[in-house]
């Protein structure tokens, strides 16, 4: 039996303009510049230049110019209506969102733009094109190069590659043809390219060394005959199996360490990513140890209303034209106000961060970082946690000691033995110093590092040390052993 019921519940819904306002906060400086360019192209009322008070008065008069049409105020509310920012508040934010590590898998990730550059596969193809290959051989070579992974290895079997080429091009390619072209490609630069595994990669590079002396022979035997022991740094077994003394083993290992385990890395220009970073903020240090916060472009680009269209607004042309101009006028005014509000919010947020992390910004010493979460900043500027998260996501600040990602300043705290709370970044730096100063013949394991940290006053668990060590890309003790 069907029954109708009536329930009442309260929900929070964002208007399109509110969503646009939040999106403006999330944009980086480079993205905002592009957003402004798009708005200038789409809205003829908006133009670059300093604001003219006369045009503002005309715009106010235009609001009442057409009584028969909608004023547009309902569609384009003033940014001043949202000054409190509680309109954007998410009352049901879970607790984990307020911690420093508050990223989730469904959060939007920003990818920094990269400078256009040639890929390592294209570089290798250019080398292949200088060889005297027929059309069939060129086809096989290009397919092999396209099958390389990002480190330059060929992880696929020759039989599989031959089948794929045959199927894709409606022609029969046998395994011998693939193997032949693979040997040709392995002669290209850099040495070790197109190897099937690390062992083969190192052997190829050793074959390319001209001075094949006694040390070279030891190194070749270690890689070819005891590669598993080399990977686990079981040097005692290597010396026993190959009848090497400690000095000979040391020289051979030194030669092996000069080889490149990732041959494609020399053809990739990863530094281009960092060169494309444009800081959103910059700090200016003035007298009395005061730190002044600025946006990298100073104030927002000067935007104003176009005088020609404001003059048209004074004339009653027709209803459709007046309505169009009215909507564009309101949209332009809202966008100008939104840019200013974004700027004020960003400056307020960074001032609060500088206040909380003053010692760090004065010295650049990572040990001076205080535990800080989004909620701490939100309370100072009296805004919502989600607003602070949007302002700090993918934003960088230029400091005298380098460019700093704002998210890196948010760290959780650990209480040491004297009851004071220290940043986990400080503990990570302590771990880095301990492992850097250790005896490489007998490196510290995680429990020993935990004991040393305890002596320094940091009370942390062994599993925490292991987690921080992995975050610092420090291998386990067994893999840090050197002779």
mmCIF file of C-alpha atoms in Angstrom, residues 228-377:
data_model
loop_
_atom_site.group_PDB
_atom_site.id
_atom_site.type_symbol
_atom_site.label_atom_id
_atom_site.label_comp_id
_atom_site.label_asym_id
_atom_site.label_seq_id
_atom_site.Cartn_x
_atom_site.Cartn_y
_atom_site.Cartn_z
ATOM 1 C CA UNK A 228 71.137 -10.694 -6.384
ATOM 2 C CA UNK A 229 73.784 -10.444 -3.686
ATOM 3 C CA UNK A 230 74.737 -6.991 -4.980
ATOM 4 C CA UNK A 231 71.129 -5.841 -4.687
ATOM 5 C CA UNK A 232 70.910 -7.018 -1.078
ATOM 6 C CA UNK A 233 74.428 -5.660 -0.332
ATOM 7 C CA UNK A 234 75.581 -9.070 0.815
ATOM 8 C CA UNK A 235 79.244 -8.203 0.285
ATOM 9 C CA UNK A 236 80.576 -11.073 2.377
ATOM 10 C CA UNK A 237 79.012 -13.620 0.040
ATOM 11 C CA UNK A 238 80.259 -11.721 -3.047
ATOM 12 C CA UNK A 239 83.839 -11.844 -1.761
ATOM 13 C CA UNK A 240 83.474 -15.541 -0.924
ATOM 14 C CA UNK A 241 81.926 -16.556 -4.258
ATOM 15 C CA UNK A 242 84.267 -14.497 -6.475
ATOM 16 C CA UNK A 243 87.355 -14.885 -4.250
ATOM 17 C CA UNK A 244 87.829 -11.139 -3.919
ATOM 18 C CA UNK A 245 89.506 -9.273 -1.110
ATOM 19 C CA UNK A 246 87.909 -6.248 0.509
ATOM 20 C CA UNK A 247 90.022 -3.703 -1.393
ATOM 21 C CA UNK A 248 89.216 -5.258 -4.796
ATOM 22 C CA UNK A 249 85.524 -5.365 -3.927
ATOM 23 C CA UNK A 250 85.603 -1.710 -2.924
ATOM 24 C CA UNK A 251 87.136 -0.629 -6.259
ATOM 25 C CA UNK A 252 84.653 -2.721 -8.231
ATOM 26 C CA UNK A 253 81.684 -1.293 -6.325
ATOM 27 C CA UNK A 254 82.974 2.237 -6.960
ATOM 28 C CA UNK A 255 82.977 1.522 -10.697
ATOM 29 C CA UNK A 256 79.458 0.054 -10.579
ATOM 30 C CA UNK A 257 78.124 3.106 -8.735
ATOM 31 C CA UNK A 258 79.177 5.289 -11.700
ATOM 32 C CA UNK A 259 76.663 3.460 -13.929
ATOM 33 C CA UNK A 260 73.169 4.844 -14.494
ATOM 34 C CA UNK A 261 70.354 2.594 -13.177
ATOM 35 C CA UNK A 262 67.764 4.692 -15.060
ATOM 36 C CA UNK A 263 69.209 5.356 -18.530
ATOM 37 C CA UNK A 264 66.313 7.562 -19.694
ATOM 38 C CA UNK A 265 66.842 10.005 -16.830
ATOM 39 C CA UNK A 266 69.639 11.673 -18.778
ATOM 40 C CA UNK A 267 67.237 12.413 -21.636
ATOM 41 C CA UNK A 268 64.463 13.848 -19.439
ATOM 42 C CA UNK A 269 64.650 17.464 -18.313
ATOM 43 C CA UNK A 270 62.751 17.208 -15.039
ATOM 44 C CA UNK A 271 64.054 20.597 -13.893
ATOM 45 C CA UNK A 272 61.669 22.277 -16.319
ATOM 46 C CA UNK A 273 58.854 21.562 -13.902
ATOM 47 C CA UNK A 274 60.397 23.621 -11.125
ATOM 48 C CA UNK A 275 61.287 26.457 -13.491
ATOM 49 C CA UNK A 276 57.600 26.952 -14.255
ATOM 50 C CA UNK A 277 56.697 27.732 -10.632
ATOM 51 C CA UNK A 278 55.532 31.289 -10.172
ATOM 52 C CA UNK A 279 55.209 32.236 -6.494
ATOM 53 C CA UNK A 280 51.853 33.681 -5.459
ATOM 54 C CA UNK A 281 53.293 35.605 -2.507
ATOM 55 C CA UNK A 282 56.534 37.251 -1.554
ATOM 56 C CA UNK A 283 57.863 38.355 1.825
ATOM 57 C CA UNK A 284 59.524 41.724 2.380
ATOM 58 C CA UNK A 285 61.733 42.055 5.434
ATOM 59 C CA UNK A 286 61.841 45.559 6.898
ATOM 60 C CA UNK A 287 63.232 47.133 10.057
ATOM 61 C CA UNK A 288 62.464 45.903 13.566
ATOM 62 C CA UNK A 289 62.259 42.308 12.272
ATOM 63 C CA UNK A 290 58.889 42.996 10.668
ATOM 64 C CA UNK A 291 57.782 40.842 7.768
ATOM 65 C CA UNK A 292 55.510 42.372 5.149
ATOM 66 C CA UNK A 293 53.334 40.140 2.974
ATOM 67 C CA UNK A 294 52.773 40.972 -0.689
ATOM 68 C CA UNK A 295 51.281 39.326 -3.713
ATOM 69 C CA UNK A 296 53.854 38.705 -6.416
ATOM 70 C CA UNK A 297 52.041 40.945 -8.884
ATOM 71 C CA UNK A 298 51.417 43.675 -6.303
ATOM 72 C CA UNK A 299 47.746 44.501 -6.486
ATOM 73 C CA UNK A 300 45.359 42.737 -8.807
ATOM 74 C CA UNK A 301 45.446 43.799 -12.471
ATOM 75 C CA UNK A 302 43.553 47.049 -12.878
ATOM 76 C CA UNK A 303 40.100 46.285 -14.236
ATOM 77 C CA UNK A 304 37.331 48.763 -14.940
ATOM 78 C CA UNK A 305 34.074 49.201 -16.831
ATOM 79 C CA UNK A 306 34.306 50.219 -20.477
ATOM 80 C CA UNK A 307 33.296 53.884 -20.921
ATOM 81 C CA UNK A 308 31.732 53.322 -24.335
ATOM 82 C CA UNK A 309 29.303 50.744 -23.003
ATOM 83 C CA UNK A 310 28.548 52.771 -19.913
ATOM 84 C CA UNK A 311 27.594 55.634 -22.231
ATOM 85 C CA UNK A 312 25.374 53.243 -24.160
ATOM 86 C CA UNK A 313 23.814 52.339 -20.862
ATOM 87 C CA UNK A 314 22.533 55.894 -20.534
ATOM 88 C CA UNK A 315 20.621 55.510 -23.776
ATOM 89 C CA UNK A 316 17.499 53.402 -23.959
ATOM 90 C CA UNK A 317 18.073 51.444 -27.147
ATOM 91 C CA UNK A 318 15.763 48.447 -26.900
ATOM 92 C CA UNK A 319 14.759 46.020 -24.214
ATOM 93 C CA UNK A 320 16.975 43.141 -25.362
ATOM 94 C CA UNK A 321 20.082 45.336 -25.669
ATOM 95 C CA UNK A 322 19.468 47.008 -22.335
ATOM 96 C CA UNK A 323 19.026 43.642 -20.642
ATOM 97 C CA UNK A 324 22.244 42.326 -22.236
ATOM 98 C CA UNK A 325 24.222 45.367 -21.123
ATOM 99 C CA UNK A 326 22.703 45.175 -17.680
ATOM 100 C CA UNK A 327 23.724 41.542 -17.198
ATOM 101 C CA UNK A 328 27.232 42.150 -18.500
ATOM 102 C CA UNK A 329 27.552 45.256 -16.320
ATOM 103 C CA UNK A 330 26.575 43.368 -13.185
ATOM 104 C CA UNK A 331 28.829 40.469 -14.106
ATOM 105 C CA UNK A 332 31.794 42.809 -14.644
ATOM 106 C CA UNK A 333 31.229 44.612 -11.337
ATOM 107 C CA UNK A 334 30.961 41.300 -9.502
ATOM 108 C CA UNK A 335 34.173 40.000 -11.104
ATOM 109 C CA UNK A 336 36.122 43.135 -10.126
ATOM 110 C CA UNK A 337 34.879 42.888 -6.551
ATOM 111 C CA UNK A 338 35.604 39.146 -6.465
ATOM 112 C CA UNK A 339 39.222 39.705 -7.507
ATOM 113 C CA UNK A 340 39.652 42.263 -4.728
ATOM 114 C CA UNK A 341 38.025 39.969 -2.178
ATOM 115 C CA UNK A 342 40.273 37.096 -3.266
ATOM 116 C CA UNK A 343 43.316 39.304 -2.841
ATOM 117 C CA UNK A 344 42.283 40.413 0.650
ATOM 118 C CA UNK A 345 41.550 36.846 1.722
ATOM 119 C CA UNK A 346 44.880 35.554 0.449
ATOM 120 C CA UNK A 347 46.835 38.320 2.182
ATOM 121 C CA UNK A 348 44.972 37.784 5.450
ATOM 122 C CA UNK A 349 45.679 34.072 5.304
ATOM 123 C CA UNK A 350 49.409 34.438 4.698
ATOM 124 C CA UNK A 351 49.727 37.106 7.401
ATOM 125 C CA UNK A 352 48.222 34.620 9.845
ATOM 126 C CA UNK A 353 50.640 31.902 8.683
ATOM 127 C CA UNK A 354 53.616 34.260 9.090
ATOM 128 C CA UNK A 355 52.389 35.138 12.564
ATOM 129 C CA UNK A 356 52.189 31.474 13.574
ATOM 130 C CA UNK A 357 55.490 30.527 11.913
ATOM 131 C CA UNK A 358 57.394 33.759 12.628
ATOM 132 C CA UNK A 359 60.574 32.053 13.876
ATOM 133 C CA UNK A 360 60.730 29.881 10.766
ATOM 134 C CA UNK A 361 60.339 32.806 8.355
ATOM 135 C CA UNK A 362 63.034 34.748 10.220
ATOM 136 C CA UNK A 363 65.652 32.018 9.973
ATOM 137 C CA UNK A 364 64.550 29.527 7.313
ATOM 138 C CA UNK A 365 65.456 26.746 9.766
ATOM 139 C CA UNK A 366 62.990 23.904 9.331
ATOM 140 C CA UNK A 367 63.444 23.039 13.004
ATOM 141 C CA UNK A 368 61.722 26.312 13.849
ATOM 142 C CA UNK A 369 58.446 25.152 12.304
ATOM 143 C CA UNK A 370 55.644 25.028 14.854
ATOM 144 C CA UNK A 371 52.820 22.481 14.696
ATOM 145 C CA UNK A 372 50.055 24.152 12.694
ATOM 146 C CA UNK A 373 46.810 22.946 11.160
ATOM 147 C CA UNK A 374 44.205 24.650 8.986
ATOM 148 C CA UNK A 375 41.989 25.305 11.974
ATOM 149 C CA UNK A 376 44.688 27.464 13.628
ATOM 150 C CA UNK A 377 44.787 29.834 10.655
#
